[in-house]
Amino acid sequence: MSHSQDIDKVRQDLRAMTDVCPIVLQFGTGRFLRAFVDLFLQELNQSGGPRAEAVVVQSTGRDRVDAFRTSGGRYHVAIRGLEKGLTVDRLVEVASVGQAFSAEHDWQRVLEVARLPTLVAIVSNATEAGFALESGDEPSNDPPRSFPAKLLKVLAARFESGLAGVAILPCELLEDNAQRLRQLVLQQAARWKLARPLLDWLADACPWCDTLVDRIVSAPRADDPMAAADPLFAVAEPFALWLLAKKDVPLFLRHPAVKAVEALEPYYLRKVRILNGAHTALVAKALPLGFPTVREAMLNPDLRRWLEALLFEEIVPTLEGRTEQPEQFARQCLERLANPFLEHRLADIALAHETKLRTRLWPTFDEFRARFGRLPKLLGEVLRPSA
């Protein structure tokens, strides 16, 4: 098949999607996005509004792309946990993924999605490691190596088609995530010496929307029958929150878990210091004692009391007056951590542990000492080995 015939085939395959309003292009096919953005789209579709679909892109490999295609884009998410003391356990079939592509094998198809008039947003979860440029990336790479370069190619294809800008909503847990991604895309464009009209369009026509995501998602237990039947199956807690720093993404703002706020910083501070700080503290305290999961650690009375003391005596006091209801949020986090259904492995949380200590616990240690004139004893216990 010639190149022109291949492009015609791509356009035929995607033509049916032009009647769908809206379309979300999603970089990332992992468990979190499947139980967050894609599940949100499913719930919006079920609420009676205009149907929306995601086109998902797997950056490396194609195992999940093959799973999506085999299942016709359908998979399951179990919502399991505690909510105000009551047990929640329900299964949702998600059917909001319209197409799944591999960046390595289907790059021209990804660019065709960029040219669809109905595309309204691009979401991603490339992890912190994905927020970097690669020196060997060239304009001729098909696809580019880094995520910012891939995004640049997608946006350039849209610009060259004369279409309006599209909202960029990163889901990576990084402060100012959209603004950081915007700078990386513009840096890559400058390296490639792209034309000034495109640079202006990238900077000004696309809403780069900082976001904060909050939902604990885990793999199913090995003995869960759905795990064998559905390779895309994921388990998520009932709690879900997606905060957006701008109000120009009306599709997602229809969802009750999505909220627009004037400033993300206080909420980011609260989540990282309390929820993520508690996770990292448990890694330092419970993993050496042989506890494999958060759930099992929380079932131990001594560890539970230790974590409560850490939260309410050392972490929350440094946040009073700086963020909204830190004590109430900490109590809610304890319920979330005690989720009897989630198998959240401490070894997984321990990845990049030293970096997490520096960002999640050391700032609280320093602020506690400055604010109260004494050392926080419990924080000192978990930080001393890394000092």
mmCIF file of C-alpha atoms in Angstrom, residues 7-374:
data_model
loop_
_atom_site.group_PDB
_atom_site.id
_atom_site.type_symbol
_atom_site.label_atom_id
_atom_site.label_comp_id
_atom_site.label_asym_id
_atom_site.label_seq_id
_atom_site.Cartn_x
_atom_site.Cartn_y
_atom_site.Cartn_z
ATOM 1 C CA ILE A 7 -3.421 8.031 4.638
ATOM 2 C CA ASP A 8 -6.720 7.542 2.806
ATOM 3 C CA LYS A 9 -7.309 4.359 4.830
ATOM 4 C CA VAL A 10 -6.575 6.234 8.063
ATOM 5 C CA ARG A 11 -9.042 8.947 7.137
ATOM 6 C CA GLN A 12 -11.706 6.371 6.288
ATOM 7 C CA ASP A 13 -11.192 4.616 9.627
ATOM 8 C CA LEU A 14 -11.565 7.872 11.509
ATOM 9 C CA ARG A 15 -14.311 9.488 9.457
ATOM 10 C CA ALA A 16 -17.062 7.999 11.612
ATOM 11 C CA MET A 17 -15.578 9.717 14.629
ATOM 12 C CA THR A 18 -16.149 13.201 13.208
ATOM 13 C CA ASP A 19 -19.806 12.933 14.181
ATOM 14 C CA VAL A 20 -18.848 12.344 17.807
ATOM 15 C CA CYS A 21 -18.777 15.452 19.947
ATOM 16 C CA PRO A 22 -16.391 15.848 21.642
ATOM 17 C CA ILE A 23 -13.225 13.763 21.278
ATOM 18 C CA VAL A 24 -10.416 13.604 23.832
ATOM 19 C CA LEU A 25 -6.941 12.532 22.718
ATOM 20 C CA GLN A 26 -5.271 10.723 25.594
ATOM 21 C CA PHE A 27 -1.531 10.061 25.869
ATOM 22 C CA GLY A 28 -1.364 7.153 28.262
ATOM 23 C CA THR A 29 -3.276 3.892 28.547
ATOM 24 C CA GLY A 30 -2.343 2.982 32.100
ATOM 25 C CA ARG A 31 -4.552 1.963 34.964
ATOM 26 C CA PHE A 32 -4.921 5.452 36.427
ATOM 27 C CA LEU A 33 -6.282 7.137 33.301
ATOM 28 C CA ARG A 34 -8.584 4.184 32.625
ATOM 29 C CA ALA A 35 -10.145 4.593 36.092
ATOM 30 C CA PHE A 36 -10.118 8.398 36.003
ATOM 31 C CA VAL A 37 -10.494 10.292 32.709
ATOM 32 C CA ASP A 38 -11.997 7.440 30.692
ATOM 33 C CA LEU A 39 -14.333 6.493 33.525
ATOM 34 C CA PHE A 40 -15.395 10.144 33.849
ATOM 35 C CA LEU A 41 -16.272 10.172 30.139
ATOM 36 C CA GLN A 42 -18.307 6.996 30.611
ATOM 37 C CA GLU A 43 -20.189 8.547 33.527
ATOM 38 C CA LEU A 44 -20.829 11.702 31.512
ATOM 39 C CA ASN A 45 -22.129 9.623 28.625
ATOM 40 C CA GLN A 46 -24.496 7.832 30.982
ATOM 41 C CA SER A 47 -25.769 11.135 32.395
ATOM 42 C CA GLY A 48 -27.641 11.966 29.198
ATOM 43 C CA GLY A 49 -25.384 14.598 27.632
ATOM 44 C CA PRO A 50 -23.794 14.427 24.173
ATOM 45 C CA ARG A 51 -21.659 11.313 23.820
ATOM 46 C CA ALA A 52 -17.905 11.849 24.187
ATOM 47 C CA GLU A 53 -15.113 9.441 23.302
ATOM 48 C CA ALA A 54 -11.424 9.072 24.062
ATOM 49 C CA VAL A 55 -8.772 8.138 21.548
ATOM 50 C CA VAL A 56 -5.970 6.620 23.614
ATOM 51 C CA VAL A 57 -2.299 6.385 22.644
ATOM 52 C CA GLN A 58 0.177 3.913 24.126
ATOM 53 C CA SER A 59 3.652 5.450 23.891
ATOM 54 C CA THR A 60 5.736 2.270 24.023
ATOM 55 C CA GLY A 61 4.644 -1.200 23.057
ATOM 56 C CA ARG A 62 1.129 -2.169 22.033
ATOM 57 C CA ASP A 63 -0.128 -4.735 24.542
ATOM 58 C CA ARG A 64 -2.876 -2.479 25.913
ATOM 59 C CA VAL A 65 -3.760 -1.282 22.400
ATOM 60 C CA ASP A 66 -4.303 -4.917 21.425
ATOM 61 C CA ALA A 67 -6.417 -5.445 24.553
ATOM 62 C CA PHE A 68 -8.596 -2.433 23.706
ATOM 63 C CA ARG A 69 -9.065 -3.623 20.138
ATOM 64 C CA THR A 70 -9.880 -7.178 21.206
ATOM 65 C CA SER A 71 -12.538 -5.957 23.626
ATOM 66 C CA GLY A 72 -13.997 -3.363 21.258
ATOM 67 C CA GLY A 73 -12.831 -0.601 23.608
ATOM 68 C CA ARG A 74 -14.720 -2.014 26.590
ATOM 69 C CA TYR A 75 -13.271 -2.876 29.988
ATOM 70 C CA HIS A 76 -14.275 -2.796 33.655
ATOM 71 C CA VAL A 77 -13.482 -0.670 36.699
ATOM 72 C CA ALA A 78 -14.482 -1.778 40.183
ATOM 73 C CA ILE A 79 -15.264 1.104 42.557
ATOM 74 C CA ARG A 80 -14.493 -0.303 45.974
ATOM 75 C CA GLY A 81 -13.861 1.219 49.365
ATOM 76 C CA LEU A 82 -15.301 3.129 52.265
ATOM 77 C CA GLU A 83 -17.347 6.298 51.932
ATOM 78 C CA LYS A 84 -18.465 7.952 55.162
ATOM 79 C CA GLY A 85 -18.077 4.616 56.899
ATOM 80 C CA LEU A 86 -20.216 2.707 54.392
ATOM 81 C CA THR A 87 -18.878 0.013 52.079
ATOM 82 C CA VAL A 88 -18.991 0.736 48.350
ATOM 83 C CA ASP A 89 -18.507 -2.135 45.893
ATOM 84 C CA ARG A 90 -19.790 -1.716 42.352
ATOM 85 C CA LEU A 91 -18.596 -2.698 38.885
ATOM 86 C CA VAL A 92 -18.706 -0.299 35.926
ATOM 87 C CA GLU A 93 -18.281 -1.272 32.297
ATOM 88 C CA VAL A 94 -16.409 1.526 30.543
ATOM 89 C CA ALA A 95 -17.156 1.971 26.837
ATOM 90 C CA SER A 96 -15.856 5.497 26.258
ATOM 91 C CA VAL A 97 -12.657 4.537 24.392
ATOM 92 C CA GLY A 98 -13.411 4.849 20.697
ATOM 93 C CA GLN A 99 -9.955 4.072 19.305
ATOM 94 C CA ALA A 100 -6.619 2.840 20.673
ATOM 95 C CA PHE A 101 -3.351 3.510 18.878
ATOM 96 C CA SER A 102 0.304 2.676 19.367
ATOM 97 C CA ALA A 103 2.593 5.676 18.920
ATOM 98 C CA GLU A 104 5.241 3.362 17.467
ATOM 99 C CA HIS A 105 2.969 1.677 14.915
ATOM 100 C CA ASP A 106 0.041 4.065 14.316
ATOM 101 C CA TRP A 107 1.587 7.532 14.383
ATOM 102 C CA GLN A 108 -0.143 8.764 11.196
ATOM 103 C CA ARG A 109 -3.476 7.801 12.734
ATOM 104 C CA VAL A 110 -2.647 9.843 15.835
ATOM 105 C CA LEU A 111 -1.934 12.864 13.630
ATOM 106 C CA GLU A 112 -5.261 12.356 11.860
ATOM 107 C CA VAL A 113 -7.019 12.588 15.223
ATOM 108 C CA ALA A 114 -5.283 15.942 15.739
ATOM 109 C CA ARG A 115 -6.952 17.126 12.524
ATOM 110 C CA LEU A 116 -10.485 16.248 13.609
ATOM 111 C CA PRO A 117 -12.661 19.354 14.178
ATOM 112 C CA THR A 118 -14.375 17.598 17.098
ATOM 113 C CA LEU A 119 -11.153 17.213 19.118
ATOM 114 C CA VAL A 120 -11.537 19.432 22.189
ATOM 115 C CA ALA A 121 -8.917 18.287 24.692
ATOM 116 C CA ILE A 122 -5.636 16.434 25.081
ATOM 117 C CA VAL A 123 -4.916 14.680 28.372
ATOM 118 C CA SER A 124 -1.776 12.861 29.474
ATOM 119 C CA ASN A 125 -0.109 10.899 32.227
ATOM 120 C CA ALA A 126 3.479 10.590 31.059
ATOM 121 C CA THR A 127 4.870 10.649 34.651
ATOM 122 C CA GLU A 128 7.472 13.108 35.874
ATOM 123 C CA ALA A 129 10.123 11.329 33.789
ATOM 124 C CA GLY A 130 8.097 12.114 30.674
ATOM 125 C CA PHE A 131 8.388 15.852 31.276
ATOM 126 C CA ALA A 132 11.768 16.159 29.578
ATOM 127 C CA LEU A 133 13.185 16.674 26.098
ATOM 128 C CA GLU A 134 15.563 14.264 24.376
ATOM 129 C CA SER A 135 18.625 15.636 22.631
ATOM 130 C CA GLY A 136 18.340 13.213 19.719
ATOM 131 C CA ASP A 137 14.764 14.140 18.788
ATOM 132 C CA GLU A 138 14.564 15.355 15.199
ATOM 133 C CA PRO A 139 11.600 16.757 13.248
ATOM 134 C CA SER A 140 11.858 13.728 10.951
ATOM 135 C CA ASN A 141 11.299 11.249 13.798
ATOM 136 C CA ASP A 142 8.021 9.460 13.238
ATOM 137 C CA PRO A 143 7.062 9.380 16.070
ATOM 138 C CA PRO A 144 9.313 11.652 18.136
ATOM 139 C CA ARG A 145 10.968 10.141 21.200
ATOM 140 C CA SER A 146 9.889 12.443 24.030
ATOM 141 C CA PHE A 147 6.328 13.137 25.078
ATOM 142 C CA PRO A 148 6.652 16.956 24.648
ATOM 143 C CA ALA A 149 7.927 16.405 21.102
ATOM 144 C CA LYS A 150 5.028 14.037 20.349
ATOM 145 C CA LEU A 151 2.602 16.656 21.646
ATOM 146 C CA LEU A 152 4.294 19.327 19.523
ATOM 147 C CA LYS A 153 3.848 17.200 16.384
ATOM 148 C CA VAL A 154 0.178 16.661 17.196
ATOM 149 C CA LEU A 155 -0.461 20.361 17.791
ATOM 150 C CA ALA A 156 1.496 21.340 14.665
ATOM 151 C CA ALA A 157 -0.681 19.000 12.584
ATOM 152 C CA ARG A 158 -3.757 20.703 13.986
ATOM 153 C CA PHE A 159 -2.359 24.187 13.313
ATOM 154 C CA GLU A 160 -1.476 23.261 9.725
ATOM 155 C CA SER A 161 -5.091 22.159 9.228
ATOM 156 C CA GLY A 162 -6.305 25.644 10.143
ATOM 157 C CA LEU A 163 -8.233 24.458 13.201
ATOM 158 C CA ALA A 164 -8.774 26.153 16.544
ATOM 159 C CA GLY A 165 -6.588 25.464 19.533
ATOM 160 C CA VAL A 166 -7.347 22.570 21.852
ATOM 161 C CA ALA A 167 -7.214 22.431 25.648
ATOM 162 C CA ILE A 168 -4.185 20.685 27.175
ATOM 163 C CA LEU A 169 -4.896 19.000 30.539
ATOM 164 C CA PRO A 170 -1.907 17.088 31.950
ATOM 165 C CA CYS A 171 -2.691 14.617 34.734
ATOM 166 C CA GLU A 172 0.890 14.215 35.963
ATOM 167 C CA LEU A 173 1.276 14.977 39.670
ATOM 168 C CA LEU A 174 3.516 18.004 39.130
ATOM 169 C CA GLU A 175 2.869 21.530 40.307
ATOM 170 C CA ASP A 176 2.132 23.913 37.391
ATOM 171 C CA ASN A 177 2.033 20.829 35.163
ATOM 172 C CA ALA A 178 0.481 22.490 32.095
ATOM 173 C CA GLN A 179 2.763 25.517 32.243
ATOM 174 C CA ARG A 180 5.816 23.262 32.530
ATOM 175 C CA LEU A 181 4.609 21.209 29.582
ATOM 176 C CA ARG A 182 3.931 24.378 27.571
ATOM 177 C CA GLN A 183 7.506 25.538 28.117
ATOM 178 C CA LEU A 184 8.898 22.170 27.042
ATOM 179 C CA VAL A 185 6.804 22.164 23.867
ATOM 180 C CA LEU A 186 7.932 25.705 23.018
ATOM 181 C CA GLN A 187 11.564 24.772 23.720
ATOM 182 C CA GLN A 188 11.267 21.809 21.361
ATOM 183 C CA ALA A 189 9.678 24.045 18.717
ATOM 184 C CA ALA A 190 12.576 26.480 19.059
ATOM 185 C CA ARG A 191 15.120 23.637 18.738
ATOM 186 C CA TRP A 192 13.419 22.585 15.523
ATOM 187 C CA LYS A 193 13.332 26.224 14.341
ATOM 188 C CA LEU A 194 9.614 26.082 13.608
ATOM 189 C CA ALA A 195 7.858 29.128 12.154
ATOM 190 C CA ARG A 196 6.777 32.040 14.350
ATOM 191 C CA PRO A 197 3.015 31.758 13.519
ATOM 192 C CA LEU A 198 3.019 28.199 14.900
ATOM 193 C CA LEU A 199 4.914 29.296 18.026
ATOM 194 C CA ASP A 200 2.377 32.064 18.634
ATOM 195 C CA TRP A 201 -0.514 29.648 18.119
ATOM 196 C CA LEU A 202 0.999 27.148 20.548
ATOM 197 C CA ALA A 203 1.519 29.809 23.179
ATOM 198 C CA ASP A 204 -1.756 31.665 22.859
ATOM 199 C CA ALA A 205 -4.449 29.680 21.028
ATOM 200 C CA CYS A 206 -4.309 26.516 23.142
ATOM 201 C CA PRO A 207 -5.567 26.707 26.758
ATOM 202 C CA TRP A 208 -2.800 25.122 28.853
ATOM 203 C CA CYS A 209 -4.747 24.142 31.942
ATOM 204 C CA ASP A 210 -2.920 23.230 35.154
ATOM 205 C CA THR A 211 -4.671 20.370 36.940
ATOM 206 C CA LEU A 212 -4.526 18.345 40.141
ATOM 207 C CA VAL A 213 -5.732 14.740 40.141
ATOM 208 C CA ASP A 214 -6.663 12.723 43.215
ATOM 209 C CA ARG A 215 -7.823 9.118 43.156
ATOM 210 C CA ILE A 216 -6.136 5.954 44.404
ATOM 211 C CA VAL A 217 -6.168 3.261 41.719
ATOM 212 C CA SER A 218 -4.641 -0.185 42.078
ATOM 213 C CA ALA A 219 -4.320 -3.509 40.330
ATOM 214 C CA PRO A 220 -6.950 -6.101 41.239
ATOM 215 C CA ARG A 221 -6.159 -8.916 43.606
ATOM 216 C CA ALA A 222 -4.740 -11.966 41.866
ATOM 217 C CA ASP A 223 -7.752 -14.069 42.869
ATOM 218 C CA ASP A 224 -10.308 -11.589 41.489
ATOM 219 C CA PRO A 225 -12.182 -13.468 38.713
ATOM 220 C CA MET A 226 -12.520 -10.277 36.672
ATOM 221 C CA ALA A 227 -8.720 -9.949 36.526
ATOM 222 C CA ALA A 228 -8.465 -13.105 34.428
ATOM 223 C CA ALA A 229 -11.393 -12.171 32.203
ATOM 224 C CA ASP A 230 -10.433 -8.536 31.539
ATOM 225 C CA PRO A 231 -6.752 -7.551 31.075
ATOM 226 C CA LEU A 232 -7.718 -3.856 31.355
ATOM 227 C CA PHE A 233 -9.578 -4.303 34.649
ATOM 228 C CA ALA A 234 -8.686 -1.814 37.412
ATOM 229 C CA VAL A 235 -9.843 -1.115 40.958
ATOM 230 C CA ALA A 236 -10.431 2.463 42.158
ATOM 231 C CA GLU A 237 -11.516 3.989 45.426
ATOM 232 C CA PRO A 238 -14.870 5.864 45.554
ATOM 233 C CA PHE A 239 -13.129 9.205 46.139
ATOM 234 C CA ALA A 240 -12.238 11.153 42.989
ATOM 235 C CA LEU A 241 -11.298 14.785 42.466
ATOM 236 C CA TRP A 242 -9.953 16.619 39.418
ATOM 237 C CA LEU A 243 -9.199 20.299 39.967
ATOM 238 C CA LEU A 244 -8.724 22.582 36.954
ATOM 239 C CA ALA A 245 -7.106 26.001 37.105
ATOM 240 C CA LYS A 246 -9.203 27.307 34.193
ATOM 241 C CA LYS A 247 -12.906 27.216 33.393
ATOM 242 C CA ASP A 248 -12.773 26.777 29.608
ATOM 243 C CA VAL A 249 -13.156 22.985 29.492
ATOM 244 C CA PRO A 250 -16.949 22.668 29.686
ATOM 245 C CA LEU A 251 -16.998 18.967 28.804
ATOM 246 C CA PHE A 252 -15.265 17.793 31.966
ATOM 247 C CA LEU A 253 -16.750 20.457 34.222
ATOM 248 C CA ARG A 254 -20.129 18.740 33.831
ATOM 249 C CA HIS A 255 -18.767 15.892 35.961
ATOM 250 C CA PRO A 256 -19.353 16.255 39.723
ATOM 251 C CA ALA A 257 -15.758 15.221 40.548
ATOM 252 C CA VAL A 258 -14.286 17.980 38.351
ATOM 253 C CA LYS A 259 -14.041 21.501 39.731
ATOM 254 C CA ALA A 260 -12.537 24.779 38.555
ATOM 255 C CA VAL A 261 -10.591 26.748 41.155
ATOM 256 C CA GLU A 262 -8.812 30.097 41.129
ATOM 257 C CA ALA A 263 -5.540 28.649 42.453
ATOM 258 C CA LEU A 264 -4.346 25.055 42.647
ATOM 259 C CA GLU A 265 -1.396 25.640 44.977
ATOM 260 C CA PRO A 266 -3.265 25.271 48.312
ATOM 261 C CA TYR A 267 -4.901 22.031 47.152
ATOM 262 C CA TYR A 268 -1.652 20.696 45.742
ATOM 263 C CA LEU A 269 0.050 21.493 49.043
ATOM 264 C CA ARG A 270 -2.681 19.685 51.003
ATOM 265 C CA LYS A 271 -2.644 16.555 48.857
ATOM 266 C CA VAL A 272 1.131 16.188 48.619
ATOM 267 C CA ARG A 273 1.788 16.860 52.296
ATOM 268 C CA ILE A 274 -1.117 14.820 53.737
ATOM 269 C CA LEU A 275 -2.139 11.986 51.385
ATOM 270 C CA ASN A 276 1.135 11.505 49.536
ATOM 271 C CA GLY A 277 3.114 12.296 52.670
ATOM 272 C CA ALA A 278 1.224 9.578 54.547
ATOM 273 C CA HIS A 279 1.947 7.078 51.769
ATOM 274 C CA THR A 280 5.671 7.867 51.813
ATOM 275 C CA ALA A 281 5.816 7.793 55.612
ATOM 276 C CA LEU A 282 4.213 4.336 55.575
ATOM 277 C CA VAL A 283 6.855 3.132 53.122
ATOM 278 C CA ALA A 284 9.583 4.284 55.505
ATOM 279 C CA LYS A 285 7.886 2.889 58.615
ATOM 280 C CA ALA A 286 5.919 -0.196 57.532
ATOM 281 C CA LEU A 287 7.854 -1.670 54.620
ATOM 282 C CA PRO A 288 10.942 -2.502 56.750
ATOM 283 C CA LEU A 289 8.590 -4.253 59.193
ATOM 284 C CA GLY A 290 7.412 -6.604 56.458
ATOM 285 C CA PHE A 291 3.998 -5.100 55.627
ATOM 286 C CA PRO A 292 3.459 -5.466 51.846
ATOM 287 C CA THR A 293 0.440 -3.184 51.330
ATOM 288 C CA VAL A 294 -1.095 -0.001 52.701
ATOM 289 C CA ARG A 295 -4.202 -1.959 53.686
ATOM 290 C CA GLU A 296 -2.265 -4.442 55.802
ATOM 291 C CA ALA A 297 -0.277 -1.670 57.462
ATOM 292 C CA MET A 298 -3.485 0.169 58.369
ATOM 293 C CA LEU A 299 -4.900 -2.990 59.963
ATOM 294 C CA ASN A 300 -2.055 -2.961 62.482
ATOM 295 C CA PRO A 301 -3.215 -0.944 65.534
ATOM 296 C CA ASP A 302 0.253 0.333 66.411
ATOM 297 C CA LEU A 303 0.973 1.535 62.873
ATOM 298 C CA ARG A 304 -2.464 3.116 62.606
ATOM 299 C CA ARG A 305 -1.931 5.054 65.853
ATOM 300 C CA TRP A 306 1.531 6.075 64.695
ATOM 301 C CA LEU A 307 0.210 7.425 61.393
ATOM 302 C CA GLU A 308 -2.642 9.290 63.099
ATOM 303 C CA ALA A 309 -0.159 10.952 65.449
ATOM 304 C CA LEU A 310 2.102 11.864 62.538
ATOM 305 C CA LEU A 311 -0.788 13.447 60.639
ATOM 306 C CA PHE A 312 -2.536 15.332 63.431
ATOM 307 C CA GLU A 313 0.442 16.284 65.593
ATOM 308 C CA GLU A 314 3.067 17.129 62.986
ATOM 309 C CA ILE A 315 1.755 17.419 59.408
ATOM 310 C CA VAL A 316 -1.640 19.113 59.823
ATOM 311 C CA PRO A 317 -0.340 21.826 62.242
ATOM 312 C CA THR A 318 2.059 23.117 59.551
ATOM 313 C CA LEU A 319 -0.852 23.521 57.096
ATOM 314 C CA GLU A 320 -3.332 25.389 59.304
ATOM 315 C CA GLY A 321 -4.261 28.683 57.657
ATOM 316 C CA ARG A 322 -2.549 27.736 54.397
ATOM 317 C CA THR A 323 -5.039 25.327 52.837
ATOM 318 C CA GLU A 324 -8.695 24.383 53.141
ATOM 319 C CA GLN A 325 -9.684 22.169 56.105
ATOM 320 C CA PRO A 326 -6.446 20.171 56.440
ATOM 321 C CA GLU A 327 -7.671 18.239 59.507
ATOM 322 C CA GLN A 328 -10.886 17.144 57.778
ATOM 323 C CA PHE A 329 -8.907 16.146 54.689
ATOM 324 C CA ALA A 330 -6.504 14.107 56.863
ATOM 325 C CA ARG A 331 -9.414 12.229 58.464
ATOM 326 C CA GLN A 332 -10.827 11.490 55.038
ATOM 327 C CA CYS A 333 -7.388 10.259 53.936
ATOM 328 C CA LEU A 334 -7.235 7.821 56.848
ATOM 329 C CA GLU A 335 -10.504 6.291 55.652
ATOM 330 C CA ARG A 336 -9.111 6.102 52.130
ATOM 331 C CA LEU A 337 -5.878 4.466 53.281
ATOM 332 C CA ALA A 338 -7.864 1.872 55.245
ATOM 333 C CA ASN A 339 -9.731 0.784 52.105
ATOM 334 C CA PRO A 340 -10.233 -2.978 52.582
ATOM 335 C CA PHE A 341 -10.359 -3.636 48.832
ATOM 336 C CA LEU A 342 -7.271 -1.899 47.444
ATOM 337 C CA GLU A 343 -4.003 -3.806 47.185
ATOM 338 C CA HIS A 344 -1.788 -0.706 47.106
ATOM 339 C CA ARG A 345 1.694 -2.186 47.313
ATOM 340 C CA LEU A 346 4.176 -0.270 49.446
ATOM 341 C CA ALA A 347 6.940 -1.422 47.101
ATOM 342 C CA ASP A 348 5.218 0.470 44.265
ATOM 343 C CA ILE A 349 4.926 3.622 46.362
ATOM 344 C CA ALA A 350 8.612 3.214 47.267
ATOM 345 C CA LEU A 351 9.716 3.938 43.688
ATOM 346 C CA ALA A 352 11.812 7.161 43.665
ATOM 347 C CA HIS A 353 11.562 7.104 47.468
ATOM 348 C CA GLU A 354 14.357 9.597 48.148
ATOM 349 C CA THR A 355 12.768 12.136 45.796
ATOM 350 C CA LYS A 356 9.411 11.639 47.493
ATOM 351 C CA LEU A 357 10.983 12.175 50.919
ATOM 352 C CA ARG A 358 12.439 15.478 49.694
ATOM 353 C CA THR A 359 9.148 16.740 48.262
ATOM 354 C CA ARG A 360 6.560 15.231 50.628
ATOM 355 C CA LEU A 361 8.123 15.059 54.114
ATOM 356 C CA TRP A 362 11.271 17.174 54.430
ATOM 357 C CA PRO A 363 9.395 20.488 53.785
ATOM 358 C CA THR A 364 6.988 19.622 56.616
ATOM 359 C CA PHE A 365 9.935 18.783 58.901
ATOM 360 C CA ASP A 366 11.604 22.157 58.187
ATOM 361 C CA GLU A 367 8.370 24.161 58.508
ATOM 362 C CA PHE A 368 7.408 22.448 61.777
ATOM 363 C CA ARG A 369 10.802 23.288 63.280
ATOM 364 C CA ALA A 370 10.583 26.898 62.104
ATOM 365 C CA ARG A 371 6.986 27.356 63.264
ATOM 366 C CA PHE A 372 7.144 25.633 66.661
ATOM 367 C CA GLY A 373 10.808 25.895 67.594
ATOM 368 C CA ARG A 374 11.296 22.152 68.120
#
